[in-house]
């Protein structure tokens, strides 16, 4: 079984910072692309940032220059450093991990979600 455990969410004032973490464990042959999504009430889940196996990154326009995605610990952990947080960043953030099972099949897993609330 594969488990994705998120941590780091919470409440912060506008302009503050938070760092989200997502650790993958279980029956994983190799981790491929890792990313963060978010969803707020009335909106669809949207991609915030992702990082490829080669370290290449992509960010949504709304977070460029403020958020940084990284991966460490043999690529089993992905972080999202969030700086200069704005009210519109308030959402539930979900870790997403694309990985290859030992059978060779590539699948995608989701974390349980962690609430980020930004207040004035």
PDB file of C-alpha atoms in Angstrom:
ATOM      1  CA  UNK A   1       0.000   0.000   0.000  1.00  0.00           C
ATOM      2  CA  UNK A   2       1.085   3.574  -0.709  1.00  0.00           C
ATOM      3  CA  UNK A   3       0.664   6.329   1.829  1.00  0.00           C
ATOM      4  CA  UNK A   4       1.028  10.076   1.298  1.00  0.00           C
ATOM      5  CA  UNK A   5       1.112  12.055   4.527  1.00  0.00           C
ATOM      6  CA  UNK A   6       0.818  15.841   4.432  1.00  0.00           C
ATOM      7  CA  UNK A   7       1.770  18.303   7.140  1.00  0.00           C
ATOM      8  CA  UNK A   8       2.484  21.998   7.641  1.00  0.00           C
ATOM      9  CA  UNK A   9      -0.917  23.558   7.077  1.00  0.00           C
ATOM     10  CA  UNK A  10      -2.409  26.091   9.434  1.00  0.00           C
ATOM     11  CA  UNK A  11      -3.466  29.688   9.876  1.00  0.00           C
ATOM     12  CA  UNK A  12      -1.211  32.619   9.091  1.00  0.00           C
ATOM     13  CA  UNK A  13      -1.528  36.357   8.614  1.00  0.00           C
ATOM     14  CA  UNK A  14      -1.226  37.867   5.161  1.00  0.00           C
ATOM     15  CA  UNK A  15       2.412  38.358   4.263  1.00  0.00           C
ATOM     16  CA  UNK A  16       3.501  35.414   6.371  1.00  0.00           C
ATOM     17  CA  UNK A  17       4.959  32.057   5.400  1.00  0.00           C
ATOM     18  CA  UNK A  18       4.192  28.359   5.688  1.00  0.00           C
ATOM     19  CA  UNK A  19       5.923  25.223   4.480  1.00  0.00           C
ATOM     20  CA  UNK A  20       3.951  22.178   3.441  1.00  0.00           C
ATOM     21  CA  UNK A  21       5.446  18.700   3.412  1.00  0.00           C
ATOM     22  CA  UNK A  22       4.305  15.469   1.814  1.00  0.00           C
ATOM     23  CA  UNK A  23       6.045  12.167   2.483  1.00  0.00           C
ATOM     24  CA  UNK A  24       5.443   9.131   0.316  1.00  0.00           C
ATOM     25  CA  UNK A  25       5.957   5.616   1.585  1.00  0.00           C
ATOM     26  CA  UNK A  26       4.929   2.085   0.789  1.00  0.00           C
ATOM     27  CA  UNK A  27       5.101  -0.121  -2.258  1.00  0.00           C
ATOM     28  CA  UNK A  28       6.688   2.318  -4.702  1.00  0.00           C
ATOM     29  CA  UNK A  29       9.233   1.286  -7.283  1.00  0.00           C
ATOM     30  CA  UNK A  30      10.098   4.860  -8.264  1.00  0.00           C
ATOM     31  CA  UNK A  31       8.666   8.327  -7.757  1.00  0.00           C
ATOM     32  CA  UNK A  32       8.122  10.403 -10.866  1.00  0.00           C
ATOM     33  CA  UNK A  33       6.444  13.818 -10.968  1.00  0.00           C
ATOM     34  CA  UNK A  34       5.397  15.359  -7.650  1.00  0.00           C
ATOM     35  CA  UNK A  35       3.137  18.340  -7.210  1.00  0.00           C
ATOM     36  CA  UNK A  36       0.769  20.423  -5.149  1.00  0.00           C
ATOM     37  CA  UNK A  37      -2.845  21.274  -5.940  1.00  0.00           C
ATOM     38  CA  UNK A  38      -5.337  23.414  -4.079  1.00  0.00           C
ATOM     39  CA  UNK A  39      -9.086  23.822  -3.936  1.00  0.00           C
ATOM     40  CA  UNK A  40     -11.162  26.572  -2.366  1.00  0.00           C
ATOM     41  CA  UNK A  41     -14.965  26.712  -2.018  1.00  0.00           C
ATOM     42  CA  UNK A  42     -16.686  27.231  -5.347  1.00  0.00           C
ATOM     43  CA  UNK A  43     -13.563  26.508  -7.369  1.00  0.00           C
ATOM     44  CA  UNK A  44     -12.138  23.502  -9.151  1.00  0.00           C
ATOM     45  CA  UNK A  45      -8.969  21.881  -7.906  1.00  0.00           C
ATOM     46  CA  UNK A  46      -6.047  23.636  -9.563  1.00  0.00           C
ATOM     47  CA  UNK A  47      -2.386  22.877 -10.024  1.00  0.00           C
ATOM     48  CA  UNK A  48      -0.154  25.093  -7.900  1.00  0.00           C
ATOM     49  CA  UNK A  49       3.294  23.707  -8.648  1.00  0.00           C
ATOM     50  CA  UNK A  50       5.000  20.536  -9.792  1.00  0.00           C
ATOM     51  CA  UNK A  51       8.516  19.182  -9.998  1.00  0.00           C
ATOM     52  CA  UNK A  52       9.768  16.536 -12.385  1.00  0.00           C
ATOM     53  CA  UNK A  53      12.217  13.717 -11.869  1.00  0.00           C
ATOM     54  CA  UNK A  54      14.908  15.889 -13.455  1.00  0.00           C
ATOM     55  CA  UNK A  55      14.239  18.719 -11.006  1.00  0.00           C
ATOM     56  CA  UNK A  56      12.429  20.919 -13.496  1.00  0.00           C
ATOM     57  CA  UNK A  57       9.639  22.992 -11.971  1.00  0.00           C
ATOM     58  CA  UNK A  58       6.425  24.645 -13.062  1.00  0.00           C
ATOM     59  CA  UNK A  59       4.289  27.154 -11.169  1.00  0.00           C
ATOM     60  CA  UNK A  60       0.852  28.600 -11.596  1.00  0.00           C
ATOM     61  CA  UNK A  61       0.992  32.276 -12.496  1.00  0.00           C
ATOM     62  CA  UNK A  62      -0.758  33.200  -9.250  1.00  0.00           C
ATOM     63  CA  UNK A  63       2.105  31.892  -7.104  1.00  0.00           C
ATOM     64  CA  UNK A  64       5.191  32.611  -9.202  1.00  0.00           C
ATOM     65  CA  UNK A  65       7.850  34.413  -7.215  1.00  0.00           C
ATOM     66  CA  UNK A  66       6.215  33.527  -3.901  1.00  0.00           C
ATOM     67  CA  UNK A  67       6.096  29.712  -3.734  1.00  0.00           C
ATOM     68  CA  UNK A  68       8.924  27.238  -4.177  1.00  0.00           C
ATOM     69  CA  UNK A  69       8.549  23.501  -4.713  1.00  0.00           C
ATOM     70  CA  UNK A  70      11.390  21.103  -3.927  1.00  0.00           C
ATOM     71  CA  UNK A  71      12.017  17.411  -3.386  1.00  0.00           C
ATOM     72  CA  UNK A  72      14.571  15.676  -1.166  1.00  0.00           C
ATOM     73  CA  UNK A  73      15.240  12.446   0.735  1.00  0.00           C
ATOM     74  CA  UNK A  74      15.637  10.202  -2.288  1.00  0.00           C
ATOM     75  CA  UNK A  75      12.666  11.965  -3.897  1.00  0.00           C
ATOM     76  CA  UNK A  76      10.188  10.507  -1.423  1.00  0.00           C
ATOM     77  CA  UNK A  77       9.338  13.898   0.082  1.00  0.00           C
ATOM     78  CA  UNK A  78       8.066  17.042  -1.602  1.00  0.00           C
ATOM     79  CA  UNK A  79       7.864  20.497  -0.028  1.00  0.00           C
ATOM     80  CA  UNK A  80       6.022  23.672  -0.865  1.00  0.00           C
ATOM     81  CA  UNK A  81       7.537  26.803   0.667  1.00  0.00           C
ATOM     82  CA  UNK A  82       4.902  29.535   0.624  1.00  0.00           C
ATOM     83  CA  UNK A  83       6.009  33.124   1.215  1.00  0.00           C
ATOM     84  CA  UNK A  84       4.185  36.442   1.041  1.00  0.00           C
ATOM     85  CA  UNK A  85       0.884  34.659   1.511  1.00  0.00           C
ATOM     86  CA  UNK A  86      -2.265  36.382   0.316  1.00  0.00           C
ATOM     87  CA  UNK A  87      -5.908  36.003   1.287  1.00  0.00           C
ATOM     88  CA  UNK A  88      -6.605  34.310  -2.045  1.00  0.00           C
ATOM     89  CA  UNK A  89      -4.134  31.552  -1.163  1.00  0.00           C
ATOM     90  CA  UNK A  90      -6.647  30.217   1.361  1.00  0.00           C
ATOM     91  CA  UNK A  91      -7.567  26.683   0.286  1.00  0.00           C
ATOM     92  CA  UNK A  92      -7.150  23.011   1.000  1.00  0.00           C
ATOM     93  CA  UNK A  93      -3.813  21.927  -0.414  1.00  0.00           C
ATOM     94  CA  UNK A  94      -3.332  18.416  -1.767  1.00  0.00           C
ATOM     95  CA  UNK A  95      -0.107  16.585  -2.452  1.00  0.00           C
ATOM     96  CA  UNK A  96      -0.034  14.653  -5.716  1.00  0.00           C
ATOM     97  CA  UNK A  97       2.562  12.016  -6.528  1.00  0.00           C
ATOM     98  CA  UNK A  98       2.985  10.135  -9.773  1.00  0.00           C
ATOM     99  CA  UNK A  99       4.812   6.878  -9.185  1.00  0.00           C
ATOM    100  CA  UNK A 100       5.642   3.575 -10.806  1.00  0.00           C
ATOM    101  CA  UNK A 101       4.470   0.422  -9.054  1.00  0.00           C
ATOM    102  CA  UNK A 102       6.575  -2.711  -9.003  1.00  0.00           C
ATOM    103  CA  UNK A 103       4.273  -4.115 -11.667  1.00  0.00           C
ATOM    104  CA  UNK A 104       5.474  -1.340 -13.958  1.00  0.00           C
ATOM    105  CA  UNK A 105       2.154   0.483 -13.993  1.00  0.00           C
ATOM    106  CA  UNK A 106       2.294   4.254 -13.467  1.00  0.00           C
ATOM    107  CA  UNK A 107      -0.371   5.611 -11.118  1.00  0.00           C
ATOM    108  CA  UNK A 108      -1.136   8.806  -9.232  1.00  0.00           C
ATOM    109  CA  UNK A 109      -1.781   9.146  -5.520  1.00  0.00           C
ATOM    110  CA  UNK A 110      -3.263  11.979  -3.461  1.00  0.00           C
ATOM    111  CA  UNK A 111      -2.591  13.188   0.045  1.00  0.00           C
ATOM    112  CA  UNK A 112      -5.418  13.724   2.501  1.00  0.00           C
ATOM    113  CA  UNK A 113      -5.344  17.498   2.113  1.00  0.00           C
ATOM    114  CA  UNK A 114      -4.242  20.177   4.547  1.00  0.00           C
ATOM    115  CA  UNK A 115      -6.029  23.461   5.226  1.00  0.00           C
ATOM    116  CA  UNK A 116      -4.181  26.734   4.687  1.00  0.00           C
ATOM    117  CA  UNK A 117      -5.979  29.817   5.954  1.00  0.00           C
ATOM    118  CA  UNK A 118      -4.621  33.312   5.364  1.00  0.00           C
ATOM    119  CA  UNK A 119      -6.157  36.193   7.285  1.00  0.00           C
ATOM    120  CA  UNK A 120      -5.671  39.943   7.235  1.00  0.00           C
TER     121      UNK A 120
END
